PDB file of C-alpha atoms in Angstrom:
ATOM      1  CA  UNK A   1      43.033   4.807  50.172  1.00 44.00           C
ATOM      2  CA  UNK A   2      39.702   5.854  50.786  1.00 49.00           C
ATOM      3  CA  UNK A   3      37.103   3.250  51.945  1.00 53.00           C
ATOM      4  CA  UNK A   4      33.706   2.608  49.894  1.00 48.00           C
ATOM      5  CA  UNK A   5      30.056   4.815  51.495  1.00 54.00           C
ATOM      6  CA  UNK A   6      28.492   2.230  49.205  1.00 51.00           C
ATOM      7  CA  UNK A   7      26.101   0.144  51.204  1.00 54.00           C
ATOM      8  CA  UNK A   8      25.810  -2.891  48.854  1.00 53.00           C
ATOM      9  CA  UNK A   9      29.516  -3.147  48.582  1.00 52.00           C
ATOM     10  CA  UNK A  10      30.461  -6.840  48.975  1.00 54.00           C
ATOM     11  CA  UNK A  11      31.426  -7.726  52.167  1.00 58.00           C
ATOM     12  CA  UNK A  12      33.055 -11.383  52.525  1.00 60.00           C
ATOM     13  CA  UNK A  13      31.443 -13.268  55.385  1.00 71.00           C
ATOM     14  CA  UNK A  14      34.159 -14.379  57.871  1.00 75.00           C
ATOM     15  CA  UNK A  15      33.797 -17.771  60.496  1.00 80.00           C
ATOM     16  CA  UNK A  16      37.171 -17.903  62.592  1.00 79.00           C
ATOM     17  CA  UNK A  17      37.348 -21.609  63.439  1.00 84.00           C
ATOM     18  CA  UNK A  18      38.232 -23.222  66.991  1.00 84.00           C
ATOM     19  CA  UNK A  19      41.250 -25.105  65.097  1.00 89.00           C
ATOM     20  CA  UNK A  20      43.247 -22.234  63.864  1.00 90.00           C
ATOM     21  CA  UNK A  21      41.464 -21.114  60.727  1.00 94.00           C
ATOM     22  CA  UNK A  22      39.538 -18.309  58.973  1.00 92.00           C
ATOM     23  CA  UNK A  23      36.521 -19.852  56.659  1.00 93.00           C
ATOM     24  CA  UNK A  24      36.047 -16.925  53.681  1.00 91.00           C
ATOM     25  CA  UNK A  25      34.212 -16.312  50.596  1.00 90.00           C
ATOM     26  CA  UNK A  26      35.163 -13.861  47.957  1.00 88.00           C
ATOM     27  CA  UNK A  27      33.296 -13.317  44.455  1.00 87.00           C
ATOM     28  CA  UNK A  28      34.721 -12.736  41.102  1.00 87.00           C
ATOM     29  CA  UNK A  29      34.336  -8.505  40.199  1.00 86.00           C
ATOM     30  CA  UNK A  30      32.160  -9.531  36.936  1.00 87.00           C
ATOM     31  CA  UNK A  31      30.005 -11.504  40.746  1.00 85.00           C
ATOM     32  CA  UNK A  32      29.728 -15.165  38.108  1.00 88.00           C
ATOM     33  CA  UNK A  33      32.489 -17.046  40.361  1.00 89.00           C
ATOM     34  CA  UNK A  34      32.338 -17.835  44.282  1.00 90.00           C
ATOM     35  CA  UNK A  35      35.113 -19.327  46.264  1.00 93.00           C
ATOM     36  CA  UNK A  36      35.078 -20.755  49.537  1.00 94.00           C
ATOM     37  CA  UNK A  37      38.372 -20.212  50.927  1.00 95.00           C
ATOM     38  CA  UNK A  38      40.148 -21.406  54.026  1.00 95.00           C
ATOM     39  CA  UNK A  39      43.304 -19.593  55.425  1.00 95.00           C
ATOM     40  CA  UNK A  40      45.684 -20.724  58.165  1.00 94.00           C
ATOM     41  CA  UNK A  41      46.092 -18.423  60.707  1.00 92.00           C
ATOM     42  CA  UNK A  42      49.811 -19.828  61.656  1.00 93.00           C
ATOM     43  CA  UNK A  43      51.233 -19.699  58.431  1.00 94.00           C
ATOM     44  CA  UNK A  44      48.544 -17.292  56.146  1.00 93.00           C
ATOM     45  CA  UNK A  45      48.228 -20.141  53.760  1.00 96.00           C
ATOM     46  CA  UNK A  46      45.425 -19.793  52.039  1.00 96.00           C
ATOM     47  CA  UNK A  47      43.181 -22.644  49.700  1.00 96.00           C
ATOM     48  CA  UNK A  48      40.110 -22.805  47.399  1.00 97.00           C
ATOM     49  CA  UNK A  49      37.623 -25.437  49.182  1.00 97.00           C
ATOM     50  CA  UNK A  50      34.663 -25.161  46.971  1.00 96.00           C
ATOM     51  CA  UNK A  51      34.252 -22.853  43.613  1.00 94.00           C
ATOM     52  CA  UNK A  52      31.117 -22.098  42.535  1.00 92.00           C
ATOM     53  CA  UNK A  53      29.859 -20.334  39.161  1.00 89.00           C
ATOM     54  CA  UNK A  54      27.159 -18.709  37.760  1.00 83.00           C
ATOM     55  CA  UNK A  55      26.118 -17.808  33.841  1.00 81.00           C
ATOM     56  CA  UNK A  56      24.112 -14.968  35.367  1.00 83.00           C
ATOM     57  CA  UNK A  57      25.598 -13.075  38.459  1.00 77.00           C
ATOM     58  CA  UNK A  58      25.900 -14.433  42.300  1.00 80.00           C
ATOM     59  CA  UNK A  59      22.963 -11.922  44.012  1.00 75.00           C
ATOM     60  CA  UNK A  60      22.979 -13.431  47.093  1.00 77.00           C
ATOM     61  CA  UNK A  61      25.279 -15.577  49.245  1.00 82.00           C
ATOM     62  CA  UNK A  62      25.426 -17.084  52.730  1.00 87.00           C
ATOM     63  CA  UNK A  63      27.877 -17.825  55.517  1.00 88.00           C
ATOM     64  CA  UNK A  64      29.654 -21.076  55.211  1.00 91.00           C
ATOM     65  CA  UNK A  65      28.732 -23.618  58.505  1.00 94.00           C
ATOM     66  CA  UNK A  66      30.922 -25.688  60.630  1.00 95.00           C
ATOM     67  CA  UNK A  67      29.474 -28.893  61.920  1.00 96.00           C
ATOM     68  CA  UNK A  68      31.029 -32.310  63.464  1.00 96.00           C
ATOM     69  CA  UNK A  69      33.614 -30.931  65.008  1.00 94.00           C
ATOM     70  CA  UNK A  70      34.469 -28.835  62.172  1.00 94.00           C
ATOM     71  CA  UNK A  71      34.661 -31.916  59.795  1.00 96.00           C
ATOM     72  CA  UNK A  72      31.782 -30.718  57.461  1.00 97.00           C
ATOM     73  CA  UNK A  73      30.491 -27.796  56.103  1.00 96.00           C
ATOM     74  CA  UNK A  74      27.224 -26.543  54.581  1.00 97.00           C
ATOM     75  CA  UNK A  75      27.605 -24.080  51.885  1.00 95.00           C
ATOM     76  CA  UNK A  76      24.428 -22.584  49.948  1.00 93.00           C
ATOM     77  CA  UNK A  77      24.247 -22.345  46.404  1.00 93.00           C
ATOM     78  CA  UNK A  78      21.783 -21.398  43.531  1.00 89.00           C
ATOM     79  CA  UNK A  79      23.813 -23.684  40.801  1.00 88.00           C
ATOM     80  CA  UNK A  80      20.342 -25.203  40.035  1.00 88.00           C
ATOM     81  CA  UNK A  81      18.790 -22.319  39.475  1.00 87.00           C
ATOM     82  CA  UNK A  82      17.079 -22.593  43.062  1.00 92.00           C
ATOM     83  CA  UNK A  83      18.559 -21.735  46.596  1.00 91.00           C
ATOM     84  CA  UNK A  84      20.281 -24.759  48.294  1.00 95.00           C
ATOM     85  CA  UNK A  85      21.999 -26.073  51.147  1.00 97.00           C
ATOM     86  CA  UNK A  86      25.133 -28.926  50.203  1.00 97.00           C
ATOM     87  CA  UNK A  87      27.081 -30.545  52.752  1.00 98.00           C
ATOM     88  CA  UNK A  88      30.602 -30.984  52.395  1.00 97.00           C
ATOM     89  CA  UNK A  89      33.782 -32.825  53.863  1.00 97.00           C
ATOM     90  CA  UNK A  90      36.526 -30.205  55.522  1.00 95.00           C
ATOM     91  CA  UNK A  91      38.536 -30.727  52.043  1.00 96.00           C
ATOM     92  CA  UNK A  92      35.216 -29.121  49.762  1.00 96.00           C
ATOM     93  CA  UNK A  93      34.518 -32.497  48.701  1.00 98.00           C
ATOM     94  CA  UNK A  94      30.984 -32.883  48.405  1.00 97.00           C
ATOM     95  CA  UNK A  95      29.355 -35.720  50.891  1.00 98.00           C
ATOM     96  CA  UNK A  96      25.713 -34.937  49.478  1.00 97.00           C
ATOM     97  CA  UNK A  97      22.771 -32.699  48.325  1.00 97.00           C
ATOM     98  CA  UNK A  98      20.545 -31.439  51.663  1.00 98.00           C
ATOM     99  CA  UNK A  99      17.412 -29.272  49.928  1.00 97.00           C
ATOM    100  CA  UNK A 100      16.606 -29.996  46.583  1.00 96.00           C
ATOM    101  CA  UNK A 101      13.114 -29.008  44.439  1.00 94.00           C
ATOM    102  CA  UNK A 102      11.444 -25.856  42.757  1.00 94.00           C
ATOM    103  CA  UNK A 103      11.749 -23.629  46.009  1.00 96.00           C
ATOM    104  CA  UNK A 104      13.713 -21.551  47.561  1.00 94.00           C
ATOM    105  CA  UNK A 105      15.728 -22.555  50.614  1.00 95.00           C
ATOM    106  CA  UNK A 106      16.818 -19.140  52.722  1.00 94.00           C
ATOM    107  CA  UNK A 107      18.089 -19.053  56.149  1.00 93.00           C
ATOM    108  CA  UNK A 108      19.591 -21.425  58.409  1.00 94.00           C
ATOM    109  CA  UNK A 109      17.997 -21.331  62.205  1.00 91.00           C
ATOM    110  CA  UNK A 110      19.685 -23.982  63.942  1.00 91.00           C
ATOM    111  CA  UNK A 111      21.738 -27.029  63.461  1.00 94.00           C
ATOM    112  CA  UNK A 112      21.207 -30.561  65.423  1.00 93.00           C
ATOM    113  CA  UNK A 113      24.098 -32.320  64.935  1.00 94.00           C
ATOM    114  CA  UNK A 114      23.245 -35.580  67.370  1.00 92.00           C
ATOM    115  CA  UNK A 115      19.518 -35.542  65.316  1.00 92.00           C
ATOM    116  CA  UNK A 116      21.182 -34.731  62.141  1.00 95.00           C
ATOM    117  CA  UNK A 117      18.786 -32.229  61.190  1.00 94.00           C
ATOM    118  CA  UNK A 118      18.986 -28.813  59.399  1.00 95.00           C
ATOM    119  CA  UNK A 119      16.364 -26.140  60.888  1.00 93.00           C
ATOM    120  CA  UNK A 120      15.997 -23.600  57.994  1.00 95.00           C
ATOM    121  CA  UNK A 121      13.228 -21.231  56.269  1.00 94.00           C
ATOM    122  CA  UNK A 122      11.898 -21.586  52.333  1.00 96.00           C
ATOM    123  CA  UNK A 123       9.958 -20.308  49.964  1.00 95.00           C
ATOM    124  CA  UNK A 124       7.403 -21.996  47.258  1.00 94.00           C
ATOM    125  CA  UNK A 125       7.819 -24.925  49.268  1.00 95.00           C
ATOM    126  CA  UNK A 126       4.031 -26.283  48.692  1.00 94.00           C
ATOM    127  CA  UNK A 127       2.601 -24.847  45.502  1.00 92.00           C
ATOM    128  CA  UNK A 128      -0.818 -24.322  46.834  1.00 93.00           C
ATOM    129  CA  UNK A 129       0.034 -21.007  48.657  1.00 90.00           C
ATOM    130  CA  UNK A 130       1.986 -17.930  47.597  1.00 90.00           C
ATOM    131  CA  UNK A 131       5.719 -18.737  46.976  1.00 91.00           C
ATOM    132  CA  UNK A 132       6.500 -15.268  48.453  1.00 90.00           C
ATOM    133  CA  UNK A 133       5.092 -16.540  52.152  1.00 91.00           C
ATOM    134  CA  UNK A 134       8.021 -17.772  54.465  1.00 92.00           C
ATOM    135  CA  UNK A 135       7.697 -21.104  56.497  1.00 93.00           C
ATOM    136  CA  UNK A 136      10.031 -23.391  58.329  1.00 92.00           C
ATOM    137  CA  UNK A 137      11.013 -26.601  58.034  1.00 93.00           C
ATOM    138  CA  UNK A 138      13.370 -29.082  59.241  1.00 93.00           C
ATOM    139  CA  UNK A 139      15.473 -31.414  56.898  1.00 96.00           C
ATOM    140  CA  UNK A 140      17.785 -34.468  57.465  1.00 96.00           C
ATOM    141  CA  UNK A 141      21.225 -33.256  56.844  1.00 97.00           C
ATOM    142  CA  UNK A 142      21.798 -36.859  54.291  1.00 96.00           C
ATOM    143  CA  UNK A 143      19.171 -34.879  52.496  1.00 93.00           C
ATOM    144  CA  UNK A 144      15.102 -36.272  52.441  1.00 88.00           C
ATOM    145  CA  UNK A 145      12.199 -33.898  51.962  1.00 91.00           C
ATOM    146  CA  UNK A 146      12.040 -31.160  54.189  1.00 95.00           C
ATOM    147  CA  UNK A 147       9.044 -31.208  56.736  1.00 92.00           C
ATOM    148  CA  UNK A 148       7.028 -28.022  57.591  1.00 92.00           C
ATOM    149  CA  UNK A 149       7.111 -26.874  60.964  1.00 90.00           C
ATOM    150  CA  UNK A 150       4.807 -24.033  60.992  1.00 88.00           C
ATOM    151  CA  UNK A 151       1.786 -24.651  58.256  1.00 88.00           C
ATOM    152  CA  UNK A 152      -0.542 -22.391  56.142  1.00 87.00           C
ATOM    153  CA  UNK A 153      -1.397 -19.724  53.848  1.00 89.00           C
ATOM    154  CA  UNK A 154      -0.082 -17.285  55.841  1.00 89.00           C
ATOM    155  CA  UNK A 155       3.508 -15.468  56.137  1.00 87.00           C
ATOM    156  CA  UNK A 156       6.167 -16.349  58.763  1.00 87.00           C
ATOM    157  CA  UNK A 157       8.622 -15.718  60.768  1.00 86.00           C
ATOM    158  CA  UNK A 158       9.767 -18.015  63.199  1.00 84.00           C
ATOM    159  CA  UNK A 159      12.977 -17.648  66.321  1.00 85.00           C
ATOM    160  CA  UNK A 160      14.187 -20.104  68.273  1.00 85.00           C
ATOM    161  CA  UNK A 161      14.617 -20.372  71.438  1.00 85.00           C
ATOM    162  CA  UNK A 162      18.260 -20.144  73.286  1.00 84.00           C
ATOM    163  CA  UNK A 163      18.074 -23.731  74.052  1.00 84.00           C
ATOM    164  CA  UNK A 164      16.540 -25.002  70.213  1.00 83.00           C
ATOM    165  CA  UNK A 165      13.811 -26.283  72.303  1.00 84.00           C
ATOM    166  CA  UNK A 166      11.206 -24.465  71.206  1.00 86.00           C
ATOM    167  CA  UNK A 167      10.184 -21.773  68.760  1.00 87.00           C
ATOM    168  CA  UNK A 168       8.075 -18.573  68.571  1.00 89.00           C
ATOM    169  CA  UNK A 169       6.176 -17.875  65.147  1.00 87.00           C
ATOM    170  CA  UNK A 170       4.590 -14.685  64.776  1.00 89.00           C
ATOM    171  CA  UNK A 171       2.480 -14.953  61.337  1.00 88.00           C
ATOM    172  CA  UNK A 172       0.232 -12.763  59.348  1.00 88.00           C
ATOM    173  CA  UNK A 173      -1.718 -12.750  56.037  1.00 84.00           C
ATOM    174  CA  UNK A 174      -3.124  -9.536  53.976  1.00 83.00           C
ATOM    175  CA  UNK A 175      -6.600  -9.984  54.965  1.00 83.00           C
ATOM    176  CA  UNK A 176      -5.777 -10.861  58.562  1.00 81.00           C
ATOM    177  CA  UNK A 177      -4.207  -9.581  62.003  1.00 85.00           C
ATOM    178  CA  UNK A 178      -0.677 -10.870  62.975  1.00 88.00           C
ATOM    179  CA  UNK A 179      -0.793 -13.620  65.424  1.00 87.00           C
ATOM    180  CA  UNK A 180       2.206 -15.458  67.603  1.00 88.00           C
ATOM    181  CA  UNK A 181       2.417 -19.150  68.928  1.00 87.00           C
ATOM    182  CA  UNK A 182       4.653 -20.928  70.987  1.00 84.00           C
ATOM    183  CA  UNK A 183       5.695 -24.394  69.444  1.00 78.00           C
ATOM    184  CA  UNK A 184       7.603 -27.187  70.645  1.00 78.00           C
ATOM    185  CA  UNK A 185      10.648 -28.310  68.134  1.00 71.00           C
ATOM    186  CA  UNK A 186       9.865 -32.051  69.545  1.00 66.00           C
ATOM    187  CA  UNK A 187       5.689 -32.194  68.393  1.00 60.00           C
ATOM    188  CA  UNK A 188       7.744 -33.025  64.974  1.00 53.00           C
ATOM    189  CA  UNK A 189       9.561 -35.840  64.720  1.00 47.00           C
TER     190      UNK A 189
END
């Protein structure tokens, strides 16, 4: 067999847990069905956690994430039409809804599992400035309204620091020079 020189081929994310277990997902070839998968590395069992589906076609997808002690997950999904993070139980039961509105939630920076809070970035957040302009926010993980970390009309894009401490965000608008500050994670409770 010869392998694929297609560079959008799908390529299943993998997460190799601490306990024993590979964390997959694979989609359907018509791409309208997603499956979260978990297989055993002991035995090769493997089992459908979450399914996801799609009257459209799944254009994007994101790693699955282990929190708790690998007792929960966070799984994204577009099946409102919008980008999403949902937090599940280890089974794919769902515990609760963490993003939810008319924006886009993209990329997961960090994790604070004794705060319970989701660091992540979004798009068309506040309607007042272009939906295609980045920002981050942070978001309890039982799901209230996510708080912006880095404000304004402006694009973003923000990295933590090693020790989620702190955060650099270098941002930029059409009209204007790039710029870079130095924020503290705690100045937002």
């Amino acid at each position: 067999m010869q392998n694929s020189t297609y560079r959008d081929d799908f390529r299943p994310t993998l997460l190799l847990s601490e306990k024993g277990k590979i964390y997959f997902h694979t989609i359907s070839r018509d791409r309208q069905s997603l499956k979260i998968c978990v297989a055993d590395i002991n035995t090769g069992e493997v089992q459908v956690l979450i399914e996801d589906k799609t009257n459209t076609y799944f254009y994007e997808t994101k790693p699955v994430y282990l929190i708790k002690n690998e007792t929960q997950m966070i799984h994204w999904s577009e099946r409102d039409g919008w980008g999403h993070y949902y937090r599940y139980d280890i089974n794919g039961n769902l515990i609760n809804r963490i993003t939810k509105g008319s924006f886009h939630s993209d990329n997961i920076n960090y994790i604070d599992e004794k705060t319970n809070t989701m660091y992540f970035t979004a798009h068309g957040v506040d309607n007042s400035i272009d939906p295609y302009y980045e920002h981050t926010y942070k978001v309890s993980l039982t799901g209230r309204s996510p708080r912006v970390l880095n404000p304004g009309n402006f694009n973003t894009s923000t990295r933590p620091s090693d020790n989620h401490k702190y955060f650099v965000n270098n941002y930029s608008e059409r009209l204007t020079d790039a710029s870079t500050r130095f924020h503290s994670f705690r100045k937002y409770p």
